[in-house]
Amino acid sequence: MTKGDRGHFATKFGVLMATVGSAVGLGNIWRFPYQMGMNGGAAFLIVYILAVFLVGIPAMVAEFIIGRESHKNTVDAFNAVAPGTHWNLLGYLGVITGGIISCYYCVVVGWTLYYLYISASNSLVGYSPEQYNAIFNHFVVNPYIPTLFLVLVIVITGVIVSRGVQNGIERMSKIMMPMLFILLIALGINSCMMPNAFQGLKFMFVYDASKLTFDGAMDAIGQAFYSLSLGMGCLITYSSYFKDNVNLPKTASQIAIVDLLVAVLSGIMIFPALFSLGMQPDEGAGLVFKVLPSVFSQMALGSVWAVMFYVLLFIAALTSFMSLYEVIISFVVEKFNITRVRACIIMSAIFAVMGIVNSLSFGVLSDLTIFGNSIFDTFDYLSTTILLPFGGIFTSLFVGWRLDRKVINTQLNINSPFKFKAIKVYIFFLRFIIPIAILTMFVFSIIN
Ligand code: TRP
């Protein structure tokens, strides 16, 4: 690549797969089902769908506008669209938030790789639920094994990202995302064919108003935001690699719909099986590591399904981690003018050290707490609960109040079969609806 040519996604299918790869991650397969499980099923789903359409898609388009208009990393993107102002701080905030998320996300990606490894070596089936609890609890406190897997994850990601946007991220996503779909559908069908599976489907799809709490509604907005990779310039970075023929509102809608579909399919893959085996849906964060192995153990050909599931989880997590990684790499490469390979080596080393610290906070470093929380929980809380909403509010306010209308108009209408007429409505969403929705969620989650 020559200097100044920063690369782009080659095809529209590649754009979709890479961005869906970012959006579809642990958030869909691990976080969504347990949040739904704890918040009453169908009621949560309805609010979630509203949040995706009313907050998620408009916020996603806002990030796309900044990224594609500037074709720059998230810091320089703000420098380009608002020169001489301090809005670039929002770009820096994104890089920092991305760094913080990466440091604990890679730990969980490591867990998925470990579970893939033990399921493939046939040592995951045939235990009791208590034993699965013990397996997980022993694993996470071990000082060496999680470290090994997390370093492996960082190396794999570093190699893919170092190969560039088109040859690394786009190419891997185009293989991995369709694979993920096939696995998800196979696992979903299998789950629905188990005895009493309809109980699980009923839990997911039969609306019971009494189960909808304000708490649950706020969780749904936060979940939509996290699942769509919003609030830290991740999609500013990816859209900076979009060519000028990509229609932004259409692409955002496609991504959001696929992301939603994957979340719902994840539920369909998990809840019917869970109910069929008489287990509880409100297990919380341990669901995919502690509860699902019991589910697989009791299925015919359980070890095959287990391997498929952890391959799926690993792919989803890895492609999301790649996108977090790319935010930082694009910034480092363009800011310090070094090669991608060098940037990846340096950042991998930093992620490895920080990832290990996060990982050890379950075991040997568990006494080291910040305001009573472990390092891992602090990183998670700081990024997901504080920095992402903050970034989301200000990005929306920036595009709504500050960005030149002409830029918005042009970006929205590129390659559009009809003229995007709802620009006033869209701006109203950016100025009021999105900031207020996120602020409400933010204040509420801080108080909680
Ligand atoms: N969306 C991903 C998931 O569902 C996680 C993720 C990737 C993310 N990049 C992000 C979350 C940027 C917030 C911001 O797992």
PDB file of C-alpha atoms and ligand atoms in Angstrom, residues 22-28 101 105 225-232 234 259 320 323-324 388, ligand 1:
ATOM      1  CA  SER A  22     -18.109  -6.241  14.586  1.00  0.00           C
ATOM      2  CA  ALA A  23     -21.680  -6.016  15.792  1.00  0.00           C
ATOM      3  CA  VAL A  24     -22.335  -9.727  16.250  1.00  0.00           C
ATOM      4  CA  GLY A  25     -20.244 -10.810  19.187  1.00  0.00           C
ATOM      5  CA  LEU A  26     -20.312 -11.922  22.768  1.00  0.00           C
ATOM      6  CA  GLY A  27     -22.986  -9.269  23.173  1.00  0.00           C
ATOM      7  CA  ASN A  28     -25.415 -11.279  21.046  1.00  0.00           C
ATOM      8  CA  ILE A 101     -12.928  -2.754  26.292  1.00  0.00           C
ATOM      9  CA  TYR A 105     -12.933  -8.519  25.927  1.00  0.00           C
ATOM     10  CA  PHE A 225     -26.024   0.071  22.057  1.00  0.00           C
ATOM     11  CA  TYR A 226     -23.373  -2.422  23.039  1.00  0.00           C
ATOM     12  CA  SER A 227     -24.514  -5.015  20.566  1.00  0.00           C
ATOM     13  CA  LEU A 228     -24.354  -2.578  17.670  1.00  0.00           C
ATOM     14  CA  SER A 229     -20.777  -1.539  18.594  1.00  0.00           C
ATOM     15  CA  LEU A 230     -21.837   2.077  19.131  1.00  0.00           C
ATOM     16  CA  GLY A 231     -20.371   4.883  21.165  1.00  0.00           C
ATOM     17  CA  MET A 232     -16.620   4.635  20.693  1.00  0.00           C
ATOM     18  CA  CYS A 234     -15.724   1.626  16.090  1.00  0.00           C
ATOM     19  CA  ASP A 259     -27.601  -8.304  14.542  1.00  0.00           C
ATOM     20  CA  SER A 320     -15.758  -8.209  17.235  1.00  0.00           C
ATOM     21  CA  SER A 323     -12.983  -4.324  15.130  1.00  0.00           C
ATOM     22  CA  LEU A 324     -11.957  -2.989  18.530  1.00  0.00           C
ATOM     23  CA  LEU A 388     -19.881   4.249  25.842  1.00  0.00           C
TER      24      LEU A 388
HETATM   25  N1  TRP B   1     -20.778  -5.436  19.465  1.00  0.00           N
HETATM   26  C1  TRP B   1     -19.885  -6.404  19.987  1.00  0.00           C
HETATM   27  C2  TRP B   1     -20.664  -7.504  20.676  1.00  0.00           C
HETATM   28  O1  TRP B   1     -21.838  -7.581  20.552  1.00  0.00           O
HETATM   29  C3  TRP B   1     -18.868  -5.843  20.935  1.00  0.00           C
HETATM   30  C4  TRP B   1     -18.176  -4.665  20.395  1.00  0.00           C
HETATM   31  C5  TRP B   1     -17.292  -4.617  19.377  1.00  0.00           C
HETATM   32  C6  TRP B   1     -18.367  -3.349  20.842  1.00  0.00           C
HETATM   33  N2  TRP B   1     -16.914  -3.327  19.170  1.00  0.00           N
HETATM   34  C7  TRP B   1     -17.558  -2.539  20.037  1.00  0.00           C
HETATM   35  C8  TRP B   1     -19.156  -2.790  21.833  1.00  0.00           C
HETATM   36  C9  TRP B   1     -17.563  -1.173  20.197  1.00  0.00           C
HETATM   37  C10 TRP B   1     -19.159  -1.427  21.993  1.00  0.00           C
HETATM   38  C11 TRP B   1     -18.378  -0.608  21.183  1.00  0.00           C
HETATM   39  O2  TRP B   1     -20.088  -8.312  21.354  1.00  0.00           O
END
